[in-house]
Amino acid sequence: MRGIKIIGTGMYVPETIASNDWLSTFLDTNDEWIYSRTGIRERRISTDTPNFVMASEAAKAAVADSGIDPSEIDLVLAATCSPDYFYPALSCLVQHEVGAQNAAAFDINSACTGFINALDTASRFLEDGDYRNILVVASERLAPHCDYTDRSASILFGDGSGAAVVTKSDKPMWSYLSAKGDFFNALYCKVDQSRANCPLLKPDIAPVGIIDNEAKTHTLQMNGKAVYKFAVEAMDSAVRKVLERAGLGLDDIDLYIPHQANARIIESAVKSLGIPADKVYVNLEKRGNTSSACIPTCLAELKQAGRIKDGMTICLVGFGAGLTSGAIVFNQ
Ligand code: UT7
């Protein structure tokens, strides 16, 4: 039987606050539009801190909170879609910074669903028995990848990192993971190959999507309406499917932690599921959408506030580029 216990959490957000009012100094937008359509008032932007430093700060805080020594970490899993380097993996940089010299390390990229996929992977390594303590970190520095002339996408995103140290538990966990690659072009960011200098190369042949803009091939491109529609259905469906696997009902969950993309998406999913709003944690007013980092950041805030208690049944649910989605239910 698979089971995880979160023994430590940590988070890091950059100092610089980017408010809706600041965005409206150079974009045709305003605080009223952004807040009423998204629930976001401000987000943090990392002006000069690389992703791996942010990730490492969150990871160090999680390890300190867990009380274990870094040498006791057997595996570092990092989720990111905005790494500083193609390679080495972000997890290797975090392993180095944290001093987890005995750990294996690799990355997972499923965009905003990254932490769910990484935590699910961690649970399977823990089941194996060779791995006792796993550091799962999700970290994003999205500002360099956003197009700050695109008012419908750039207003959503923020930078931040969250981490959890997990160990095997004798209480059960369940997961449901999904991907719909047919919708890859609803949300994507192409690798910029424009500076390649191999004389044999033909012009960029990477797949292009319906909303591709040749002038901005290296920035995040999003069909907001398509993602919105997918998100509401995917969150509802992932929660119902994981609960079916668990043999639990919606009322058996003590705390729901959804991906923080848009307050309206969360409200619609909550309404269609019929969950009481006070069981759902939302922090996007001050954080914006930090992609894979949203859920572990919520976990860290909740744990620090004493709201994660032993014996609780917690449901994590997310969606993101891919289009991917997934949910995890575990007894803490
Ligand atoms: O982790 C996953 C990441 N992505 C998402 O979760 C995105 C999901 N989608 C959304 O959150 C919403 O679709 C958006 C927030 C992106 C857009 O909200 P919407 O209510 O779907 O707006 P819309 O695209 O239907 O646009 C309505 C109007 C348009 O103007 P016209 O054509 O009606 O004149 C837009 O140009 O609002 C305009 N608009 C804005 N106006 C002021 C779009 N963005 C803005 C803005 N400020 N920032």
mmCIF file of C-alpha atoms and ligand atoms in Angstrom:
data_model
loop_
_atom_site.group_PDB
_atom_site.id
_atom_site.type_symbol
_atom_site.label_atom_id
_atom_site.label_comp_id
_atom_site.label_asym_id
_atom_site.label_seq_id
_atom_site.Cartn_x
_atom_site.Cartn_y
_atom_site.Cartn_z
ATOM 1 C CA MET A 1 0.000 0.000 0.000
ATOM 2 C CA ARG A 2 1.251 3.446 -0.912
ATOM 3 C CA GLY A 3 1.276 6.155 1.752
ATOM 4 C CA ILE A 4 3.080 9.448 2.299
ATOM 5 C CA LYS A 5 3.546 11.664 5.302
ATOM 6 C CA ILE A 6 4.704 15.241 4.889
ATOM 7 C CA ILE A 7 7.306 15.774 7.612
ATOM 8 C CA GLY A 8 8.513 19.215 6.527
ATOM 9 C CA THR A 9 7.493 22.053 4.241
ATOM 10 C CA GLY A 10 9.190 25.229 3.045
ATOM 11 C CA MET A 11 8.656 28.037 0.605
ATOM 12 C CA TYR A 12 10.397 31.005 -0.947
ATOM 13 C CA VAL A 13 8.967 34.026 -2.708
ATOM 14 C CA PRO A 14 11.044 36.848 -4.184
ATOM 15 C CA GLU A 15 10.913 40.262 -2.501
ATOM 16 C CA THR A 16 9.651 42.304 -5.433
ATOM 17 C CA ILE A 17 5.882 42.767 -5.437
ATOM 18 C CA ALA A 18 4.294 43.363 -8.830
ATOM 19 C CA SER A 19 0.830 44.801 -8.185
ATOM 20 C CA ASN A 20 -2.053 45.086 -10.630
ATOM 21 C CA ASP A 21 -1.560 48.861 -10.473
ATOM 22 C CA TRP A 22 2.069 48.413 -11.559
ATOM 23 C CA LEU A 23 0.968 46.271 -14.528
ATOM 24 C CA SER A 24 -1.491 48.966 -15.544
ATOM 25 C CA THR A 25 1.367 51.478 -15.868
ATOM 26 C CA PHE A 26 2.425 49.774 -19.123
ATOM 27 C CA LEU A 27 -0.502 47.491 -20.081
ATOM 28 C CA ASP A 28 -4.026 48.451 -21.080
ATOM 29 C CA THR A 29 -5.511 46.914 -17.936
ATOM 30 C CA ASN A 30 -6.527 47.841 -14.398
ATOM 31 C CA ASP A 31 -6.815 46.412 -10.892
ATOM 32 C CA GLU A 32 -10.604 46.101 -11.116
ATOM 33 C CA TRP A 33 -10.475 43.979 -14.306
ATOM 34 C CA ILE A 34 -7.675 41.716 -13.094
ATOM 35 C CA TYR A 35 -9.100 41.185 -9.602
ATOM 36 C CA SER A 36 -12.669 40.570 -10.736
ATOM 37 C CA ARG A 37 -11.604 38.150 -13.534
ATOM 38 C CA THR A 38 -8.839 36.309 -11.680
ATOM 39 C CA GLY A 39 -8.862 37.044 -7.918
ATOM 40 C CA ILE A 40 -5.244 38.236 -8.176
ATOM 41 C CA ARG A 41 -4.127 41.559 -6.635
ATOM 42 C CA GLU A 42 -0.375 41.073 -6.775
ATOM 43 C CA ARG A 43 2.337 38.543 -7.547
ATOM 44 C CA ARG A 44 6.065 38.303 -6.793
ATOM 45 C CA ILE A 45 8.704 38.624 -9.501
ATOM 46 C CA SER A 46 12.264 37.421 -9.166
ATOM 47 C CA THR A 47 14.227 40.297 -10.658
ATOM 48 C CA ASP A 48 17.648 38.698 -10.175
ATOM 49 C CA THR A 49 17.361 35.442 -8.212
ATOM 50 C CA PRO A 50 17.754 32.356 -10.417
ATOM 51 C CA ASN A 51 15.197 29.581 -10.168
ATOM 52 C CA PHE A 52 17.687 27.168 -8.581
ATOM 53 C CA VAL A 53 18.421 29.614 -5.747
ATOM 54 C CA MET A 54 14.707 30.100 -5.097
ATOM 55 C CA ALA A 55 14.162 26.335 -5.189
ATOM 56 C CA SER A 56 17.084 25.736 -2.846
ATOM 57 C CA GLU A 57 15.798 28.264 -0.297
ATOM 58 C CA ALA A 58 12.410 26.515 -0.217
ATOM 59 C CA ALA A 59 14.118 23.113 -0.037
ATOM 60 C CA LYS A 60 16.425 24.144 2.833
ATOM 61 C CA ALA A 61 13.413 25.457 4.767
ATOM 62 C CA ALA A 62 11.549 22.168 4.216
ATOM 63 C CA VAL A 63 14.531 20.083 5.345
ATOM 64 C CA ALA A 64 14.978 22.271 8.458
ATOM 65 C CA ASP A 65 11.250 21.942 9.214
ATOM 66 C CA SER A 66 11.441 18.145 8.866
ATOM 67 C CA GLY A 67 14.225 17.878 11.443
ATOM 68 C CA ILE A 68 16.185 15.368 9.349
ATOM 69 C CA ASP A 69 19.792 15.846 8.290
ATOM 70 C CA PRO A 70 20.304 16.563 4.545
ATOM 71 C CA SER A 71 22.460 13.410 4.362
ATOM 72 C CA GLU A 72 19.317 11.367 5.142
ATOM 73 C CA ILE A 73 17.582 12.464 1.912
ATOM 74 C CA ASP A 74 17.539 9.595 -0.591
ATOM 75 C CA LEU A 75 16.008 11.371 -3.572
ATOM 76 C CA VAL A 76 15.481 14.957 -4.730
ATOM 77 C CA LEU A 77 12.631 15.425 -7.194
ATOM 78 C CA ALA A 78 12.209 18.853 -8.752
ATOM 79 C CA ALA A 79 9.211 20.002 -10.759
ATOM 80 C CA THR A 80 9.722 23.005 -13.005
ATOM 81 C CA CYS A 81 8.831 24.311 -16.437
ATOM 82 C CA SER A 82 11.122 27.340 -16.152
ATOM 83 C CA PRO A 83 14.589 25.972 -15.351
ATOM 84 C CA ASP A 84 17.734 28.080 -15.526
ATOM 85 C CA TYR A 85 19.470 25.341 -17.530
ATOM 86 C CA PHE A 86 18.335 22.573 -19.866
ATOM 87 C CA TYR A 87 20.846 20.539 -17.933
ATOM 88 C CA PRO A 88 21.906 19.794 -15.315
ATOM 89 C CA ALA A 89 18.504 19.121 -13.824
ATOM 90 C CA LEU A 90 17.217 21.655 -11.302
ATOM 91 C CA SER A 91 17.113 18.809 -8.762
ATOM 92 C CA CYS A 92 20.911 18.360 -9.057
ATOM 93 C CA LEU A 93 21.491 22.044 -8.292
ATOM 94 C CA VAL A 94 19.114 21.804 -5.321
ATOM 95 C CA GLN A 95 20.834 18.619 -4.132
ATOM 96 C CA HIS A 96 24.151 20.495 -4.165
ATOM 97 C CA GLU A 97 22.804 23.605 -2.400
ATOM 98 C CA VAL A 98 20.994 21.588 0.268
ATOM 99 C CA GLY A 99 23.933 19.251 0.867
ATOM 100 C CA ALA A 100 21.914 16.104 0.182
ATOM 101 C CA GLN A 101 25.039 14.243 -0.901
ATOM 102 C CA ASN A 102 23.465 10.775 -0.649
ATOM 103 C CA ALA A 103 20.451 11.550 -2.808
ATOM 104 C CA ALA A 104 19.639 10.663 -6.392
ATOM 105 C CA ALA A 105 18.066 13.521 -8.322
ATOM 106 C CA PHE A 106 15.925 14.093 -11.375
ATOM 107 C CA ASP A 107 13.340 16.553 -12.687
ATOM 108 C CA ILE A 108 9.733 16.291 -13.734
ATOM 109 C CA ASN A 109 8.114 18.738 -16.140
ATOM 110 C CA SER A 110 4.373 18.657 -16.448
ATOM 111 C CA ALA A 111 4.006 22.441 -16.054
ATOM 112 C CA CYS A 112 1.482 23.432 -13.382
ATOM 113 C CA THR A 113 0.673 19.776 -12.590
ATOM 114 C CA GLY A 114 4.357 19.197 -11.778
ATOM 115 C CA PHE A 115 4.094 18.946 -7.999
ATOM 116 C CA ILE A 116 1.221 16.442 -8.204
ATOM 117 C CA ASN A 117 3.199 14.240 -10.618
ATOM 118 C CA ALA A 118 6.369 14.578 -8.522
ATOM 119 C CA LEU A 119 4.581 13.702 -5.271
ATOM 120 C CA ASP A 120 2.959 10.716 -6.932
ATOM 121 C CA THR A 121 6.388 9.601 -8.192
ATOM 122 C CA ALA A 122 7.820 10.083 -4.685
ATOM 123 C CA SER A 123 5.154 7.816 -3.210
ATOM 124 C CA ARG A 124 6.096 5.036 -5.629
ATOM 125 C CA PHE A 125 9.814 5.332 -4.746
ATOM 126 C CA LEU A 126 8.922 5.229 -1.049
ATOM 127 C CA GLU A 127 6.875 2.078 -1.589
ATOM 128 C CA ASP A 128 10.003 0.422 -2.994
ATOM 129 C CA GLY A 129 11.637 0.515 0.436
ATOM 130 C CA ASP A 130 15.104 1.652 -0.724
ATOM 131 C CA TYR A 131 14.068 5.288 -0.353
ATOM 132 C CA ARG A 132 13.062 6.649 3.063
ATOM 133 C CA ASN A 133 13.106 10.443 2.793
ATOM 134 C CA ILE A 134 12.334 12.290 -0.425
ATOM 135 C CA LEU A 135 12.629 16.020 -0.993
ATOM 136 C CA VAL A 136 10.048 17.225 -3.510
ATOM 137 C CA VAL A 137 10.515 20.792 -4.689
ATOM 138 C CA ALA A 138 8.519 22.781 -7.232
ATOM 139 C CA SER A 139 9.915 26.079 -8.359
ATOM 140 C CA GLU A 140 9.179 28.564 -11.107
ATOM 141 C CA ARG A 141 10.716 31.761 -12.381
ATOM 142 C CA LEU A 142 8.154 32.534 -15.056
ATOM 143 C CA ALA A 143 8.723 36.265 -15.554
ATOM 144 C CA PRO A 144 11.476 35.771 -18.191
ATOM 145 C CA HIS A 145 9.093 33.553 -20.198
ATOM 146 C CA CYS A 146 6.012 35.795 -20.094
ATOM 147 C CA ASP A 147 5.226 38.348 -22.761
ATOM 148 C CA TYR A 148 4.600 41.596 -20.906
ATOM 149 C CA THR A 149 2.787 43.076 -23.894
ATOM 150 C CA ASP A 150 0.141 40.325 -23.640
ATOM 151 C CA ARG A 151 -2.387 41.539 -21.080
ATOM 152 C CA SER A 152 -4.421 38.346 -20.976
ATOM 153 C CA ALA A 153 -1.550 36.052 -19.925
ATOM 154 C CA SER A 154 1.188 38.086 -18.210
ATOM 155 C CA ILE A 155 -1.179 39.323 -15.494
ATOM 156 C CA LEU A 156 -1.711 35.784 -14.199
ATOM 157 C CA PHE A 157 1.768 34.600 -13.361
ATOM 158 C CA GLY A 158 4.167 35.037 -10.473
ATOM 159 C CA ASP A 159 7.447 33.510 -9.310
ATOM 160 C CA GLY A 160 7.942 31.304 -6.266
ATOM 161 C CA SER A 161 9.017 27.965 -4.850
ATOM 162 C CA GLY A 162 7.588 25.387 -2.493
ATOM 163 C CA ALA A 163 9.026 22.167 -1.098
ATOM 164 C CA ALA A 164 8.044 19.188 1.020
ATOM 165 C CA VAL A 165 10.005 16.386 2.645
ATOM 166 C CA VAL A 166 7.979 13.194 2.511
ATOM 167 C CA THR A 167 8.419 9.826 4.112
ATOM 168 C CA LYS A 168 6.493 6.553 3.924
ATOM 169 C CA SER A 169 3.323 6.312 5.936
ATOM 170 C CA ASP A 170 1.205 3.302 6.840
ATOM 171 C CA LYS A 171 -1.873 5.374 6.027
ATOM 172 C CA PRO A 172 -3.067 5.078 2.429
ATOM 173 C CA MET A 173 -2.837 7.468 -0.520
ATOM 174 C CA TRP A 174 -4.397 7.450 -3.959
ATOM 175 C CA SER A 175 -3.776 9.356 -7.142
ATOM 176 C CA TYR A 176 -5.260 10.013 -10.542
ATOM 177 C CA LEU A 177 -3.045 11.476 -13.275
ATOM 178 C CA SER A 178 -4.052 12.455 -16.792
ATOM 179 C CA ALA A 179 -2.681 14.083 -19.944
ATOM 180 C CA LYS A 180 -4.379 15.305 -23.099
ATOM 181 C CA GLY A 181 -1.538 15.980 -25.543
ATOM 182 C CA ASP A 182 -4.055 16.793 -28.271
ATOM 183 C CA PHE A 183 -4.372 20.167 -26.572
ATOM 184 C CA PHE A 184 -0.614 20.923 -26.440
ATOM 185 C CA ASN A 185 -1.112 24.207 -28.240
ATOM 186 C CA ALA A 186 -3.566 25.672 -25.703
ATOM 187 C CA LEU A 187 -0.613 26.648 -23.502
ATOM 188 C CA TYR A 188 3.012 26.390 -24.486
ATOM 189 C CA CYS A 189 6.388 28.055 -24.578
ATOM 190 C CA LYS A 190 8.739 27.100 -27.388
ATOM 191 C CA VAL A 191 12.464 26.562 -26.961
ATOM 192 C CA ASP A 192 14.215 29.506 -28.613
ATOM 193 C CA GLN A 193 16.481 28.031 -31.313
ATOM 194 C CA SER A 194 16.927 31.269 -33.217
ATOM 195 C CA ARG A 195 20.611 31.550 -32.219
ATOM 196 C CA ALA A 196 21.533 28.043 -33.371
ATOM 197 C CA ASN A 197 24.454 28.232 -35.803
ATOM 198 C CA CYS A 198 24.767 24.768 -37.321
ATOM 199 C CA PRO A 199 24.946 25.510 -41.085
ATOM 200 C CA LEU A 200 22.816 22.439 -41.833
ATOM 201 C CA LEU A 201 19.819 23.582 -39.792
ATOM 202 C CA LYS A 202 16.627 24.580 -41.575
ATOM 203 C CA PRO A 203 14.381 27.279 -40.101
ATOM 204 C CA ASP A 204 12.710 26.374 -36.822
ATOM 205 C CA ILE A 205 10.764 23.168 -37.350
ATOM 206 C CA ALA A 206 9.310 22.765 -33.865
ATOM 207 C CA PRO A 207 5.537 22.242 -33.955
ATOM 208 C CA VAL A 208 3.544 25.429 -34.079
ATOM 209 C CA GLY A 209 0.066 25.926 -32.706
ATOM 210 C CA ILE A 210 -3.004 27.890 -33.550
ATOM 211 C CA ILE A 211 -2.052 30.886 -31.451
ATOM 212 C CA ASP A 212 1.609 30.938 -32.375
ATOM 213 C CA ASN A 213 3.032 34.374 -32.896
ATOM 214 C CA GLU A 214 6.263 34.280 -34.873
ATOM 215 C CA ALA A 215 7.477 37.489 -33.259
ATOM 216 C CA LYS A 216 7.242 35.945 -29.798
ATOM 217 C CA THR A 217 8.153 32.316 -30.276
ATOM 218 C CA HIS A 218 10.099 32.087 -27.039
ATOM 219 C CA THR A 219 7.355 33.399 -24.743
ATOM 220 C CA LEU A 220 4.384 31.726 -23.127
ATOM 221 C CA GLN A 221 1.452 31.487 -25.538
ATOM 222 C CA MET A 222 -1.982 30.751 -24.144
ATOM 223 C CA ASN A 223 -5.525 30.274 -25.348
ATOM 224 C CA GLY A 224 -7.054 31.482 -22.083
ATOM 225 C CA LYS A 225 -10.611 30.460 -22.846
ATOM 226 C CA ALA A 226 -9.631 26.917 -23.881
ATOM 227 C CA VAL A 227 -7.503 26.463 -20.750
ATOM 228 C CA TYR A 228 -10.282 27.863 -18.550
ATOM 229 C CA LYS A 229 -12.856 25.429 -19.938
ATOM 230 C CA PHE A 230 -10.461 22.485 -19.619
ATOM 231 C CA ALA A 231 -9.477 23.491 -16.080
ATOM 232 C CA VAL A 232 -12.979 23.536 -14.596
ATOM 233 C CA GLU A 233 -13.838 20.139 -16.091
ATOM 234 C CA ALA A 234 -10.421 18.607 -15.296
ATOM 235 C CA MET A 235 -10.477 19.654 -11.622
ATOM 236 C CA ASP A 236 -13.990 18.281 -11.151
ATOM 237 C CA SER A 237 -13.157 15.051 -12.948
ATOM 238 C CA ALA A 238 -9.757 14.474 -11.248
ATOM 239 C CA VAL A 239 -11.281 14.899 -7.777
ATOM 240 C CA ARG A 240 -14.176 12.538 -8.541
ATOM 241 C CA LYS A 241 -11.841 9.931 -10.075
ATOM 242 C CA VAL A 242 -9.334 9.920 -7.211
ATOM 243 C CA LEU A 243 -12.130 9.696 -4.655
ATOM 244 C CA GLU A 244 -13.653 6.793 -6.550
ATOM 245 C CA ARG A 245 -10.277 4.998 -6.394
ATOM 246 C CA ALA A 246 -10.077 5.759 -2.673
ATOM 247 C CA GLY A 247 -13.636 4.665 -1.990
ATOM 248 C CA LEU A 248 -14.199 8.022 -0.293
ATOM 249 C CA GLY A 249 -16.862 10.690 -0.668
ATOM 250 C CA LEU A 250 -16.394 14.431 -1.164
ATOM 251 C CA ASP A 251 -17.309 14.974 2.519
ATOM 252 C CA ASP A 252 -14.488 12.682 3.712
ATOM 253 C CA ILE A 253 -11.889 15.264 2.660
ATOM 254 C CA ASP A 254 -10.839 17.713 5.377
ATOM 255 C CA LEU A 255 -8.875 20.054 3.143
ATOM 256 C CA TYR A 256 -8.750 20.684 -0.596
ATOM 257 C CA ILE A 257 -5.668 22.407 -2.069
ATOM 258 C CA PRO A 258 -6.256 23.288 -5.732
ATOM 259 C CA HIS A 259 -3.809 24.681 -8.269
ATOM 260 C CA GLN A 260 -4.009 28.471 -7.967
ATOM 261 C CA ALA A 261 -4.670 29.600 -11.538
ATOM 262 C CA ASN A 262 -7.738 31.782 -11.297
ATOM 263 C CA ALA A 263 -10.225 32.246 -8.437
ATOM 264 C CA ARG A 264 -13.104 31.866 -10.907
ATOM 265 C CA ILE A 265 -11.795 28.469 -12.046
ATOM 266 C CA ILE A 266 -11.560 27.324 -8.414
ATOM 267 C CA GLU A 267 -15.035 28.708 -7.594
ATOM 268 C CA SER A 268 -16.593 26.973 -10.607
ATOM 269 C CA ALA A 269 -14.986 23.625 -9.740
ATOM 270 C CA VAL A 270 -15.963 23.992 -6.077
ATOM 271 C CA LYS A 271 -19.539 24.733 -7.128
ATOM 272 C CA SER A 272 -19.806 21.812 -9.538
ATOM 273 C CA LEU A 273 -18.351 19.450 -6.925
ATOM 274 C CA GLY A 274 -20.535 20.907 -4.170
ATOM 275 C CA ILE A 275 -17.643 21.325 -1.711
ATOM 276 C CA PRO A 276 -17.930 23.872 1.127
ATOM 277 C CA ALA A 277 -15.667 26.833 0.314
ATOM 278 C CA ASP A 278 -14.128 26.807 3.824
ATOM 279 C CA LYS A 279 -12.479 23.450 3.034
ATOM 280 C CA VAL A 280 -10.665 24.953 0.031
ATOM 281 C CA TYR A 281 -7.406 26.868 0.466
ATOM 282 C CA VAL A 282 -6.755 29.811 -1.844
ATOM 283 C CA ASN A 283 -3.717 32.111 -1.734
ATOM 284 C CA LEU A 284 -3.588 33.518 -5.242
ATOM 285 C CA GLU A 285 -4.654 37.043 -4.279
ATOM 286 C CA LYS A 286 -1.080 37.748 -3.120
ATOM 287 C CA ARG A 287 0.839 35.140 -5.120
ATOM 288 C CA GLY A 288 -0.729 34.868 -8.565
ATOM 289 C CA ASN A 289 -0.230 31.636 -10.488
ATOM 290 C CA THR A 290 3.239 30.249 -9.719
ATOM 291 C CA SER A 291 2.591 27.115 -11.806
ATOM 292 C CA SER A 292 3.958 23.944 -10.167
ATOM 293 C CA ALA A 293 4.913 25.917 -7.034
ATOM 294 C CA CYS A 294 1.307 26.840 -6.163
ATOM 295 C CA ILE A 295 0.352 23.674 -4.289
ATOM 296 C CA PRO A 296 3.534 23.223 -2.197
ATOM 297 C CA THR A 297 3.466 26.927 -1.346
ATOM 298 C CA CYS A 298 -0.083 26.466 -0.064
ATOM 299 C CA LEU A 299 1.071 23.422 1.919
ATOM 300 C CA ALA A 300 3.884 25.434 3.506
ATOM 301 C CA GLU A 301 1.578 28.317 4.418
ATOM 302 C CA LEU A 302 -0.977 25.928 5.896
ATOM 303 C CA LYS A 303 1.611 23.962 7.869
ATOM 304 C CA GLN A 304 3.125 27.160 9.238
ATOM 305 C CA ALA A 305 -0.361 28.265 10.311
ATOM 306 C CA GLY A 306 -0.851 24.930 12.136
ATOM 307 C CA ARG A 307 -3.631 23.902 9.752
ATOM 308 C CA ILE A 308 -2.062 20.608 8.588
ATOM 309 C CA LYS A 309 -2.818 18.118 11.325
ATOM 310 C CA ASP A 310 -2.036 14.432 11.707
ATOM 311 C CA GLY A 311 -4.967 12.269 10.673
ATOM 312 C CA MET A 312 -6.328 14.788 8.167
ATOM 313 C CA THR A 313 -7.386 13.592 4.732
ATOM 314 C CA ILE A 314 -6.073 16.063 2.174
ATOM 315 C CA CYS A 315 -6.869 16.357 -1.534
ATOM 316 C CA LEU A 316 -4.442 18.111 -3.909
ATOM 317 C CA VAL A 317 -5.760 18.841 -7.396
ATOM 318 C CA GLY A 318 -4.099 20.557 -10.325
ATOM 319 C CA PHE A 319 -3.994 21.106 -14.068
ATOM 320 C CA GLY A 320 -1.642 22.754 -16.507
ATOM 321 C CA ALA A 321 0.039 22.873 -19.882
ATOM 322 C CA GLY A 322 0.069 19.591 -21.729
ATOM 323 C CA LEU A 323 -2.786 19.724 -21.081
ATOM 324 C CA THR A 324 -2.243 17.728 -17.902
ATOM 325 C CA SER A 325 -4.245 17.264 -14.735
ATOM 326 C CA GLY A 326 -4.206 15.159 -11.610
ATOM 327 C CA ALA A 327 -5.282 14.726 -8.026
ATOM 328 C CA ILE A 328 -3.835 13.081 -4.925
ATOM 329 C CA VAL A 329 -5.649 12.111 -1.743
ATOM 330 C CA PHE A 330 -3.606 11.171 1.318
ATOM 331 C CA ASN A 331 -4.006 10.713 5.029
ATOM 332 C CA GLN A 332 -1.448 12.914 6.763
HETATM 333 O O1 UT7 B 1 -1.951 27.308 -14.885
HETATM 334 C C1 UT7 B 1 -2.788 27.432 -15.985
HETATM 335 C C2 UT7 B 1 -2.612 28.791 -16.593
HETATM 336 N N1 UT7 B 1 -3.652 29.386 -17.343
HETATM 337 C C3 UT7 B 1 -4.919 29.596 -16.934
HETATM 338 O O2 UT7 B 1 -5.392 29.144 -15.928
HETATM 339 C C4 UT7 B 1 -5.750 30.505 -17.826
HETATM 340 C C5 UT7 B 1 -7.227 30.237 -17.755
HETATM 341 N N2 UT7 B 1 -7.961 31.350 -18.367
HETATM 342 C C6 UT7 B 1 -8.255 32.492 -17.673
HETATM 343 O O3 UT7 B 1 -7.911 32.592 -16.499
HETATM 344 C C7 UT7 B 1 -9.042 33.569 -18.360
HETATM 345 O O4 UT7 B 1 -9.473 33.100 -19.625
HETATM 346 C C8 UT7 B 1 -8.244 34.892 -18.540
HETATM 347 C C9 UT7 B 1 -8.025 35.561 -17.187
HETATM 348 C C10 UT7 B 1 -6.913 34.630 -19.221
HETATM 349 C C11 UT7 B 1 -9.052 35.864 -19.404
HETATM 350 O O5 UT7 B 1 -10.313 36.116 -18.779
HETATM 351 P P1 UT7 B 1 -11.659 36.030 -19.626
HETATM 352 O O6 UT7 B 1 -12.765 36.386 -18.728
HETATM 353 O O7 UT7 B 1 -11.714 34.667 -20.287
HETATM 354 O O8 UT7 B 1 -11.457 37.171 -20.678
HETATM 355 P P2 UT7 B 1 -11.561 37.086 -22.285
HETATM 356 O O9 UT7 B 1 -10.360 36.414 -22.847
HETATM 357 O O10 UT7 B 1 -12.932 36.574 -22.647
HETATM 358 O O11 UT7 B 1 -11.508 38.589 -22.682
HETATM 359 C C12 UT7 B 1 -12.617 39.483 -22.431
HETATM 360 C C13 UT7 B 1 -12.159 40.878 -22.778
HETATM 361 C C14 UT7 B 1 -11.461 40.980 -24.133
HETATM 362 O O12 UT7 B 1 -11.806 42.212 -24.706
HETATM 363 P P3 UT7 B 1 -12.945 42.301 -25.854
HETATM 364 O O13 UT7 B 1 -12.440 41.446 -26.974
HETATM 365 O O14 UT7 B 1 -14.195 41.751 -25.223
HETATM 366 O O15 UT7 B 1 -12.991 43.755 -26.155
HETATM 367 C C15 UT7 B 1 -9.992 41.003 -23.783
HETATM 368 O O16 UT7 B 1 -9.220 41.676 -24.734
HETATM 369 O O17 UT7 B 1 -11.200 41.318 -21.812
HETATM 370 C C16 UT7 B 1 -10.031 41.782 -22.488
HETATM 371 N N3 UT7 B 1 -8.884 41.536 -21.620
HETATM 372 C C17 UT7 B 1 -8.482 42.429 -20.712
HETATM 373 N N4 UT7 B 1 -8.954 43.644 -20.375
HETATM 374 C C18 UT7 B 1 -8.319 44.296 -19.392
HETATM 375 C C19 UT7 B 1 -8.087 40.450 -21.570
HETATM 376 N N5 UT7 B 1 -7.152 40.632 -20.627
HETATM 377 C C20 UT7 B 1 -7.381 41.845 -20.082
HETATM 378 C C21 UT7 B 1 -6.753 42.584 -19.067
HETATM 379 N N6 UT7 B 1 -7.260 43.788 -18.755
HETATM 380 N N7 UT7 B 1 -5.670 42.110 -18.386
#
